[in-house]
């Protein structure tokens, strides 16, 4: 191994050595504890320290890093408090995730580290999002994300690199090619010669380097970072290294040929570099011994303290509270001219109104939020010049510019991840799914990253995902689905689903104000078929409040979205039945008070939705009524949804699929029960 110091000072050379030594000593200690059963799981980075340490030290301390499971060296190089780190690893309350997360699945904003989730891939997009924030704010900074060579097979690798290249984002993508992805060899993982060659396909520079040579890692990355700060663009670096231990300690290394350990053992990054420092008289054995003793002492003290700490004591109220980032909605007092018919938080300043279709109301709200929040960035396929397929953002490009109204690549996952990266840097993001159906391609980022990140380590995800949804437009199985129930089931998300223009504008504004991740459903069939007079000024409507659309005391129809329209039509055609129609408007958290009030009034309830029946949110509402309002019921709670089939294309089949045609029958049954 040849070490080229270039113009590095003696001080830097020594710092790099100490930087590698610390994670090595921590790991050796952890392996001892593991044998004693005092650590539950350990993913070793032994033999790979030069990458995490060299790369981290090459960046400025305020530049974000997205590490993975073998990157202890990132944390130690940022000077993370060892006590808190060990408490984290031991599942103690004083750790960085309050015992909610395991191993390295946590971030620390103070040290500019975004923690991984178990899923390989998402870190790359978050790094791109942080880099986008740097570019928008004209900060001359880079971000950096790690992946193993196995992780490069994930779709997110492609999406993140492709989008970063198209948008020229200053991200350093590092592949740690350590030969194995669990037991999978590189020849079973990819068919190209070198992974770095993929950089050519993405249109970015690529470098293949010796990942065991700390000076090569440090010099390459610090040189590139310096250039990228001035001339933003992404770069791919493939660091060749070897995994000297099992995938995780319990899984062993039987499948790895013994000679590989011998070959790579001779290239150990710590001993190789140590020998070179000795040879160059940059360090002596006594100093090495002293450093090791100091580190061991620091490690032992921190560990002893942590091992003496009691196990966490659960506090259910706190657990539930921490699912969402704390937030108090802005409120204004009601001006005399405006009635509170819709649960306004921020009232419109005047009573001036214009008739608008639902699609125009969404657009109006979005435009006013863009004016109110200069840090709000819109992203979606074809949303700029084209104005989006439903024309919600028509004219936005002219008013707000290309930086804030961004046409995206066909990369749903990366775009949602970029939204999260933006919120790490205190931006707000709105991501438009072209159709709600395509959210499947961004599902992982939404349900695993956005939804859980605040609970896990306190970082909020200030992202609104707009979801043009629903059937009734003859669009077939993949442009018609109602998929809101996928998200109501995920703690950490809020799910909004307005049915009227007034609510659509006010709830969208409220969603953008709220720092939590929000799924915002807009029914495509209602976009242009429903219109009403709505307030011209900016206003917000309280999230989590349902609305009584018409009052009656024969039966309750608890519904939302297109269900509201069906219920109203039915009520109009059947004036002899007094129906209490409740529009939930928010599906998570939903308004239990208004439901209870309605049940008390009528004693007969139909929960109606367009979503397929089984597993729909209606089941949850019906169960809640059964548990909490049984004594007020005069009939079994009924549910009505679409058939449990995919959404068919032909209008006749689609009409049969949807529940509207069966509504009368069920209402009659309830009334006469
Ligand atoms: C999306 C996803 N699929 C599967 C896994 C299970 N898994 C965890 S680590 C790993 C191997 C990863 O290999 P590589 O990316 O090369 O990183 P290394 O562990 O070698 O550092 C696998 C399959 C996962 N974490 N995420």
XYZ file of C-alpha atoms and ligand atoms in Angstrom:
699
model
C 0.000 0.000 0.000
C 1.448 3.333 -0.993
C 0.618 6.328 1.147
C 0.908 9.700 -0.569
C 0.684 12.482 1.954
C 0.582 15.299 -0.625
C 0.581 18.515 1.340
C -1.145 17.145 4.419
C 0.224 18.452 7.703
C 1.640 16.117 10.352
C -1.265 17.090 12.500
C -3.807 15.911 9.891
C -1.886 12.680 9.352
C -2.068 11.961 13.061
C -5.718 12.921 13.310
C -6.562 10.432 10.587
C -4.747 7.707 12.477
C -6.513 8.492 15.720
C -9.757 8.717 13.780
C -9.403 5.097 12.639
C -8.123 3.816 15.940
C -11.151 4.911 17.929
C -13.841 2.931 16.059
C -11.482 -0.041 15.907
C -11.054 -0.044 19.687
C -14.771 0.461 20.256
C -15.536 -2.474 18.000
C -13.026 -4.726 19.711
C -14.706 -3.905 22.990
C -18.153 -4.518 21.521
C -17.089 -7.941 20.280
C -16.109 -8.826 23.839
C -19.476 -7.651 25.152
C -21.224 -9.565 22.422
C -19.607 -12.771 23.577
C -20.871 -12.014 27.073
C -24.355 -11.419 25.699
C -24.269 -7.726 26.641
C -24.825 -6.484 23.086
C -27.708 -7.810 21.024
C -26.469 -7.401 17.472
C -23.356 -6.011 15.846
C -22.547 -5.131 12.253
C -18.799 -4.877 12.086
C -16.885 -2.283 10.121
C -13.499 -3.732 11.083
C -11.223 -3.454 8.078
C -13.375 -0.727 6.491
C -12.581 2.159 8.861
C -10.529 4.113 6.351
C -13.647 4.812 4.297
C -15.980 6.127 7.002
C -13.213 8.007 8.802
C -11.376 9.366 5.758
C -14.599 10.479 4.095
C -16.039 12.112 7.221
C -12.838 13.962 8.030
C -12.667 15.193 4.432
C -15.919 17.120 4.857
C -16.747 20.223 6.830
C -18.394 19.457 10.157
C -21.615 21.168 9.100
C -21.989 19.057 5.972
C -24.552 16.276 6.268
C -23.622 12.601 6.114
C -26.002 9.662 5.598
C -24.151 6.646 6.989
C -25.035 2.931 7.035
C -24.675 0.018 9.394
C -20.878 -0.358 9.198
C -20.067 3.307 9.606
C -19.264 3.701 13.285
C -16.328 5.785 12.053
C -18.693 8.487 10.819
C -20.116 8.930 14.307
C -16.774 8.854 16.111
C -15.157 11.188 13.585
C -17.896 13.716 14.231
C -17.025 13.559 17.920
C -20.284 12.012 19.056
C -20.591 11.688 22.807
C -19.552 8.103 23.637
C -21.872 7.778 26.581
C -24.897 8.670 24.487
C -23.643 6.504 21.644
C -23.265 3.425 23.824
C -26.577 4.129 25.519
C -28.080 4.178 22.051
C -26.467 0.876 21.110
C -27.597 -0.671 24.396
C -31.197 0.478 24.054
C -31.050 2.885 26.992
C -33.272 5.939 27.390
C -30.301 8.324 27.436
C -29.326 7.234 23.904
C -29.968 9.259 20.780
C -33.251 7.528 19.986
C -34.546 7.196 23.577
C -34.253 3.413 23.222
C -36.612 3.355 20.250
C -34.071 2.324 17.654
C -31.363 -0.266 17.380
C -27.703 -0.086 16.307
C -26.911 2.768 13.918
C -30.477 3.558 12.964
C -30.504 7.083 14.323
C -29.420 10.545 13.317
C -28.130 13.526 15.226
C -28.745 16.935 13.727
C -26.242 18.512 16.058
C -23.560 16.475 14.269
C -25.181 16.682 10.840
C -25.837 12.991 10.580
C -29.074 11.541 9.180
C -29.634 8.018 10.439
C -30.480 5.063 8.257
C -33.571 2.919 8.289
C -33.004 -0.809 7.850
C -33.964 -0.638 4.194
C -30.984 -0.181 1.951
C -31.220 2.688 -0.518
C -33.239 5.558 0.997
C -30.202 7.317 2.461
C -29.007 8.168 -1.049
C -32.117 10.221 -1.849
C -32.074 12.055 1.468
C -28.519 13.122 0.706
C -29.757 14.418 -2.644
C -32.480 16.390 -0.837
C -29.983 18.005 1.506
C -27.830 18.832 -1.507
C -30.833 20.401 -3.223
C -31.332 22.595 -0.153
C -27.671 23.629 -0.348
C -28.132 24.544 -3.970
C -31.347 26.486 -3.397
C -29.852 28.412 -0.487
C -26.625 28.953 -2.422
C -24.639 27.461 0.437
C -21.393 26.145 -0.917
C -21.672 22.752 0.710
C -21.857 19.070 -0.166
C -23.684 16.097 1.338
C -22.474 12.511 1.387
C -24.222 9.126 1.441
C -22.901 5.597 1.850
C -24.072 2.365 0.285
C -22.691 -1.160 0.187
C -22.219 -2.794 -3.198
C -25.305 -4.889 -2.426
C -27.352 -1.727 -1.911
C -26.460 -0.534 -5.408
C -28.916 -3.106 -6.771
C -31.820 -1.316 -5.106
C -33.984 0.867 -7.338
C -33.362 3.808 -5.043
C -29.671 3.790 -5.989
C -30.647 4.359 -9.595
C -33.325 6.918 -8.756
C -31.155 8.963 -6.418
C -28.113 9.037 -8.681
C -30.158 9.756 -11.763
C -32.043 12.627 -10.132
C -28.921 14.063 -8.503
C -27.205 14.018 -11.893
C -30.119 15.650 -13.731
C -30.394 18.364 -11.068
C -26.625 18.695 -10.672
C -26.777 18.243 -6.918
C -23.532 18.315 -4.934
C -23.718 14.824 -3.410
C -20.852 12.426 -2.829
C -22.174 8.893 -3.319
C -19.824 6.360 -1.770
C -19.981 2.658 -2.520
C -18.171 0.523 0.025
C -17.480 -2.530 -2.081
C -16.565 -5.102 0.552
C -17.128 -8.180 -1.589
C -20.238 -9.523 0.092
C -23.852 -8.515 0.613
C -24.600 -10.838 3.511
C -23.501 -14.056 1.732
C -24.010 -12.767 -1.808
C -20.807 -12.329 -3.781
C -20.248 -9.463 -6.176
C -20.684 -11.756 -9.201
C -24.153 -12.623 -7.934
C -24.902 -8.965 -7.285
C -23.953 -7.158 -10.502
C -22.756 -8.021 -13.985
C -20.780 -4.920 -14.902
C -17.021 -4.910 -14.442
C -16.820 -2.080 -11.943
C -19.748 -0.451 -10.195
C -18.145 2.921 -10.701
C -18.730 2.518 -14.444
C -22.368 3.225 -13.757
C -21.395 6.843 -13.172
C -20.959 7.175 -16.937
C -24.543 6.079 -17.485
C -25.829 8.676 -15.026
C -23.685 11.416 -16.451
C -21.504 12.065 -13.424
C -17.807 11.634 -12.665
C -16.794 8.363 -11.045
C -13.660 7.262 -9.187
C -12.526 3.847 -8.055
C -10.150 3.995 -5.124
C -8.428 1.814 -2.547
C -10.849 1.972 0.366
C -8.231 0.627 2.783
C -5.862 3.513 2.162
C -6.922 6.363 4.422
C -4.868 8.966 2.600
C -6.320 7.985 -0.759
C -9.847 8.208 0.649
C -9.216 11.500 2.435
C -7.380 13.195 -0.417
C -9.836 12.065 -3.080
C -12.885 13.186 -1.160
C -11.535 16.449 0.177
C -10.353 17.368 -3.322
C -13.703 16.522 -4.880
C -15.691 18.248 -2.140
C -13.708 21.424 -2.658
C -14.553 21.434 -6.366
C -18.177 20.467 -5.848
C -18.790 23.318 -3.427
C -17.918 25.748 -6.219
C -19.340 23.728 -9.128
C -22.221 21.624 -7.861
C -22.582 18.156 -9.364
C -22.741 14.650 -7.916
C -19.910 12.164 -7.905
C -19.735 8.392 -7.469
C -16.792 6.873 -5.611
C -16.294 3.127 -5.436
C -14.090 2.248 -2.480
C -12.629 -1.257 -2.729
C -12.404 -2.984 0.629
C -13.286 -6.210 2.379
C -15.656 -7.292 5.120
C -13.355 -8.930 7.658
C -16.140 -10.324 9.804
C -19.580 -11.830 9.283
C -22.507 -9.836 7.950
C -23.418 -9.455 11.591
C -21.606 -11.231 14.325
C -24.023 -14.113 14.781
C -24.064 -15.118 11.113
C -20.443 -16.248 10.737
C -18.258 -16.313 7.626
C -18.359 -19.957 6.519
C -19.167 -19.019 2.951
C -16.077 -16.799 2.577
C -12.895 -18.523 1.254
C -10.230 -18.476 4.012
C -7.499 -17.099 1.756
C -9.450 -13.879 1.286
C -9.056 -13.107 4.973
C -5.315 -13.639 4.663
C -4.978 -11.424 1.620
C -7.108 -8.628 3.051
C -5.736 -9.062 6.564
C -2.414 -7.886 5.167
C -4.121 -4.765 3.862
C -5.680 -3.817 7.182
C -6.214 -0.039 7.021
C -5.195 0.654 10.618
C -2.010 -1.431 10.826
C -0.871 -0.480 7.331
C -1.199 3.192 8.091
C 0.312 2.797 11.545
C 3.360 1.072 10.031
C 3.769 3.860 7.531
C 3.543 6.532 10.233
C 6.201 4.662 12.230
C 8.404 4.273 9.201
C 8.122 7.987 8.408
C 8.894 8.850 12.023
C 5.567 10.601 12.325
C 4.678 8.612 15.406
C 6.478 6.270 17.826
C 5.373 3.142 19.640
C 5.132 4.884 22.940
C 2.729 7.497 21.576
C 0.620 4.757 19.973
C 0.442 2.959 23.293
C -0.545 6.153 25.046
C -3.314 6.971 22.568
C -4.669 3.448 22.811
C -4.678 3.607 26.597
C -6.481 6.947 26.590
C -9.129 5.729 24.179
C -9.607 2.452 26.021
C -10.089 4.343 29.260
C -12.643 6.690 27.681
C -14.488 3.744 26.143
C -14.491 1.715 29.349
C -15.753 4.574 31.503
C -18.578 5.379 29.089
C -19.527 1.720 28.787
C -19.499 1.053 32.506
C -21.785 4.022 33.054
C -24.173 2.866 30.386
C -24.249 -0.753 31.529
C -25.194 0.500 34.983
C -28.112 2.473 33.591
C -31.550 1.024 34.201
C -33.600 -0.402 31.375
C -36.049 2.077 29.868
C -39.356 2.561 31.652
C -42.171 2.887 29.111
C -44.401 5.952 29.312
C -47.330 5.243 27.017
C -48.520 8.833 26.855
C -45.088 9.990 25.760
C -44.782 7.187 23.232
C -48.058 8.208 21.621
C -47.255 11.920 21.824
C -43.937 11.491 20.029
C -45.492 9.941 16.944
C -45.963 13.455 15.565
C -43.676 16.459 15.781
C -45.227 18.944 18.219
C -47.046 21.701 16.472
C -49.567 24.373 17.325
C -51.515 25.568 14.338
C -51.655 29.297 13.718
C -54.979 30.767 14.740
C -56.651 34.085 14.045
C -59.784 35.564 15.531
C -62.923 35.468 13.471
C -63.542 38.697 11.578
C -67.229 39.601 11.960
C -67.846 39.123 8.278
C -66.859 35.435 8.256
C -68.874 32.667 9.844
C -67.078 29.669 11.189
C -68.814 27.058 9.125
C -65.701 25.039 8.381
C -63.525 25.041 11.543
C -61.184 27.759 10.390
C -57.939 28.171 12.252
C -56.707 31.081 10.200
C -59.805 32.949 9.080
C -59.959 34.565 5.649
C -59.275 38.266 6.150
C -62.383 39.332 4.236
C -65.663 37.777 3.183
C -64.816 38.100 -0.486
C -65.618 34.865 -2.319
C -65.367 33.401 -5.820
C -66.970 30.290 -7.245
C -64.295 27.657 -7.729
C -64.060 24.026 -8.767
C -62.226 21.684 -6.428
C -59.196 21.616 -8.718
C -59.028 25.424 -8.721
C -59.378 25.522 -4.950
C -56.385 23.197 -4.571
C -54.431 25.370 -6.954
C -55.480 28.545 -5.133
C -54.372 27.166 -1.770
C -51.082 25.965 -3.134
C -50.362 29.300 -4.749
C -51.117 31.198 -1.533
C -48.942 28.812 0.473
C -46.112 29.356 -2.007
C -46.384 33.072 -1.283
C -46.598 32.562 2.459
C -43.683 30.123 2.668
C -40.652 31.102 0.582
C -39.055 27.828 1.753
C -41.789 25.710 0.126
C -40.611 23.660 -2.861
C -42.996 21.872 -5.247
C -41.876 18.682 -6.957
C -43.703 16.404 -9.336
C -43.753 14.936 -12.786
C -44.643 17.519 -15.447
C -45.721 20.146 -12.900
C -43.672 23.049 -14.282
C -44.185 24.162 -17.920
C -46.980 21.627 -18.406
C -48.739 22.608 -15.170
C -49.272 19.016 -13.991
C -51.603 16.517 -15.650
C -54.569 18.039 -13.801
C -53.273 21.591 -14.274
C -53.093 22.326 -10.548
C -49.769 24.121 -10.965
C -50.526 25.875 -14.232
C -48.782 29.264 -14.267
C -46.746 28.522 -11.127
C -43.479 28.366 -13.014
C -43.878 31.950 -14.219
C -44.746 33.150 -10.708
C -42.319 31.181 -8.576
C -39.512 30.069 -10.887
C -37.948 26.773 -11.818
C -36.066 26.294 -8.548
C -39.278 26.060 -6.510
C -41.527 24.467 -9.115
C -39.587 21.399 -10.133
C -40.302 18.925 -12.858
C -38.999 15.650 -11.561
C -37.553 12.511 -13.028
C -39.833 9.444 -13.047
C -38.456 8.527 -9.654
C -41.194 8.648 -7.003
C -39.048 7.177 -4.253
C -36.139 9.520 -4.795
C -38.433 12.534 -4.951
C -40.122 11.700 -1.650
C -36.672 11.077 -0.146
C -35.481 14.406 -1.522
C -38.493 15.994 0.164
C -37.275 14.549 3.444
C -33.747 15.808 2.771
C -35.196 19.271 2.188
C -36.945 19.186 5.550
C -33.691 18.214 7.269
C -32.525 21.617 6.021
C -35.747 23.326 7.195
C -37.444 23.522 3.811
C -41.033 22.477 3.191
C -41.814 20.142 0.323
C -44.940 19.318 -1.633
C -44.651 16.215 -3.774
C -47.345 15.660 -6.386
C -47.967 12.048 -7.312
C -49.140 12.178 -10.906
C -51.817 9.673 -9.871
C -52.270 8.311 -6.355
C -51.689 4.832 -7.787
C -48.024 5.621 -8.439
C -47.351 6.183 -4.783
C -46.496 2.474 -4.642
C -43.143 3.403 -6.181
C -42.475 5.826 -3.324
C -44.112 3.735 -0.613
C -40.994 2.822 1.331
C -39.842 6.400 1.815
C -43.320 7.438 2.966
C -44.201 4.652 5.375
C -40.738 3.902 6.723
C -38.855 7.163 6.580
C -41.270 10.094 6.590
C -43.754 8.463 8.947
C -41.314 7.147 11.545
C -38.403 9.560 11.579
C -39.730 11.951 14.214
C -40.560 9.173 16.648
C -37.199 7.488 16.012
C -34.828 10.388 16.506
C -36.703 13.665 16.503
C -36.278 14.846 12.924
C -39.581 15.984 11.399
C -40.592 15.318 7.799
C -42.224 18.490 6.538
C -43.632 16.932 3.378
C -47.118 16.986 1.865
C -47.770 14.289 -0.729
C -50.660 15.235 -2.995
C -52.617 12.249 -4.250
C -55.041 12.611 -7.187
C -57.166 9.605 -6.412
C -60.323 7.654 -7.073
C -62.446 6.024 -9.744
C -65.453 7.055 -11.790
C -63.406 8.341 -14.668
C -63.016 5.103 -16.678
C -59.291 4.935 -16.070
C -58.863 1.255 -15.188
C -57.037 -0.551 -12.383
C -53.935 1.672 -12.207
C -55.347 5.191 -12.463
C -58.373 4.799 -10.200
C -57.455 3.253 -6.904
C -58.468 4.469 -3.492
C -55.407 3.727 -1.405
C -55.895 5.974 1.613
C -56.213 3.009 3.984
C -52.628 1.970 3.240
C -51.590 5.168 4.977
C -54.137 5.496 7.785
C -52.568 2.331 9.148
C -49.096 3.874 9.463
C -48.367 5.736 12.715
C -46.760 9.084 11.993
C -48.709 10.047 8.886
C -51.694 12.360 8.751
C -54.235 11.600 6.047
C -56.511 14.315 4.666
C -59.302 13.816 2.136
C -61.488 16.866 1.432
C -64.638 16.591 -0.667
C -65.405 20.272 -1.274
C -63.495 23.221 -2.729
C -63.751 25.189 0.535
C -62.250 22.334 2.530
C -59.682 21.466 -0.133
C -58.100 24.909 -0.004
C -58.197 25.283 3.767
C -56.952 21.803 4.503
C -54.159 21.987 1.945
C -52.963 25.238 3.497
C -53.150 23.624 6.932
C -51.237 20.593 5.678
C -48.458 22.774 4.331
C -48.293 24.685 7.605
C -48.041 21.444 9.626
C -44.446 20.170 9.963
C -45.538 16.518 9.865
C -45.805 14.248 6.805
C -49.263 14.465 5.273
C -50.981 12.419 2.583
C -53.438 14.735 0.851
C -56.080 13.005 -1.259
C -57.872 14.852 -4.048
C -60.611 13.018 -5.911
C -60.060 13.294 -9.647
C -63.747 12.863 -10.462
C -64.590 15.749 -8.116
C -61.845 18.055 -9.475
C -64.120 19.520 -12.120
C -67.557 18.281 -11.109
C -67.835 20.002 -7.726
C -67.738 23.750 -7.319
C -68.789 26.339 -4.763
C -68.079 29.847 -3.580
C -64.900 29.863 -1.550
C -63.017 32.588 0.264
C -60.447 34.395 -1.823
C -58.049 35.108 1.036
C -55.651 32.650 2.586
C -57.243 30.528 5.299
C -56.631 27.224 7.035
C -59.022 24.587 8.331
C -58.278 22.582 11.429
C -56.886 19.134 10.682
C -58.730 16.306 12.425
C -62.199 17.848 12.406
C -65.147 16.334 10.531
C -68.056 18.380 9.264
C -71.801 17.826 9.365
C -72.946 18.514 5.818
C -76.660 17.991 6.417
C -78.369 17.317 9.675
C -80.881 14.555 10.248
C -81.981 12.164 12.949
C -83.032 8.987 11.129
C -79.639 7.600 10.189
C -76.010 8.735 10.064
C -73.859 8.355 6.981
C -70.227 8.722 8.011
C -68.215 9.205 4.866
C -65.616 11.274 2.949
C -64.536 12.068 -0.600
C -66.959 10.945 -3.314
C -69.054 9.264 -0.611
C -70.176 12.717 0.542
C -71.504 13.517 -2.927
C -73.320 10.158 -3.153
C -74.858 10.621 0.285
C -76.044 14.125 -0.545
C -77.534 13.020 -3.856
C -79.359 10.200 -2.120
C -80.649 12.504 0.595
C -81.931 14.943 -1.986
C -83.754 12.195 -3.854
C -85.203 10.787 -0.626
C -86.366 13.800 1.389
C -88.550 11.564 3.577
C -85.421 10.096 5.219
C -83.586 12.489 7.551
C -79.940 11.715 7.103
C -77.083 13.079 9.188
C -74.250 13.279 6.658
C -70.827 13.557 8.235
C -67.812 14.325 6.057
C -64.766 13.144 7.980
C -62.378 15.317 5.891
C -59.412 13.996 7.890
C -58.951 10.229 8.061
C -55.992 10.295 10.411
C -56.464 11.520 13.059
C -60.230 11.255 12.515
C -62.916 13.115 14.433
C -64.358 10.730 17.005
C -66.400 13.471 18.672
C -68.510 14.244 15.648
C -69.046 10.540 14.974
C -70.156 9.908 18.539
C -72.460 12.921 18.467
C -74.066 11.676 15.265
C -74.492 8.120 16.554
C -76.160 9.451 19.694
C -78.557 11.431 17.548
C -79.616 8.730 15.084
C -78.732 5.343 16.597
C -78.273 3.967 13.083
C -74.999 4.255 11.207
C -73.710 3.563 7.742
C -70.011 4.025 7.122
C -69.589 4.634 3.419
C -66.448 4.872 1.302
C -65.232 4.412 -2.226
C -62.305 2.292 -1.095
C -62.804 -1.471 -1.331
C -64.630 -2.774 1.688
C -62.237 -5.199 3.347
C -59.538 -3.450 5.335
C -60.886 0.003 4.456
C -60.937 2.759 7.104
C -64.686 2.051 7.461
C -63.847 -1.112 9.380
C -61.898 0.943 11.911
C -64.695 3.475 12.348
C -67.346 0.767 12.672
C -65.240 -1.060 15.254
C -64.753 2.127 17.231
C -68.487 2.820 17.241
C -69.093 -0.755 18.413
C -66.652 -0.305 21.266
C -67.581 3.217 22.297
C -71.194 3.863 21.351
C -72.847 0.472 21.569
C -75.513 1.650 23.970
C -76.724 4.323 21.522
C -77.150 1.921 18.611
C -80.550 0.779 17.401
C -79.144 -1.324 14.569
C -75.855 -3.004 13.664
C -73.308 -0.603 12.215
C -73.287 -1.068 8.447
C -70.382 -0.583 6.093
C -70.529 0.019 2.381
C -67.521 0.180 0.080
C -66.488 -0.869 -3.398
C -66.345 -4.513 -4.378
C -63.222 -6.324 -3.217
C -61.786 -6.413 -6.739
C -59.328 -4.245 -8.643
C -60.975 -1.216 -10.278
C -62.350 -2.355 -13.663
C -62.095 -0.242 -16.820
C -65.431 -0.476 -18.701
C -67.974 2.080 -17.388
C -70.578 -0.630 -16.734
C -68.133 -2.686 -14.675
C -66.773 0.363 -12.896
C -70.275 1.517 -11.917
C -70.955 -1.973 -10.577
C -67.663 -1.905 -8.651
C -68.438 1.400 -6.927
C -70.839 1.355 -3.961
C -73.124 4.227 -5.061
C -75.580 1.893 -6.775
C -75.997 -0.161 -3.606
C -76.431 2.802 -1.293
C -80.251 2.951 -1.421
C -80.642 -0.704 -0.533
C -78.434 -0.448 2.541
C -80.011 2.791 3.736
C -83.491 1.265 3.401
C -82.413 -1.802 5.361
C -81.045 0.410 8.112
C -84.089 2.661 8.235
C -86.446 -0.290 8.515
C -84.324 -2.270 10.954
C -34.269 -3.344 1.110
C -33.529 -4.332 1.954
N -33.484 -5.634 1.590
C -32.826 -6.525 2.354
C -32.174 -6.149 3.491
C -31.445 -7.171 4.387
N -29.981 -6.876 4.356
C -29.408 -6.138 5.291
S -27.818 -5.846 4.987
C -27.852 -6.789 3.600
C -26.626 -6.942 2.764
C -26.146 -5.612 2.338
O -25.021 -5.711 1.555
P -24.197 -4.447 1.124
O -25.109 -3.408 0.594
O -23.118 -4.881 0.223
O -23.626 -3.871 2.477
P -22.697 -4.575 3.559
O -23.592 -5.230 4.554
O -21.828 -5.541 2.843
O -21.921 -3.483 4.174
C -29.106 -7.307 3.391
C -29.493 -8.192 2.284
C -32.262 -4.776 3.835
N -31.691 -4.307 4.941
N -32.908 -3.905 3.047
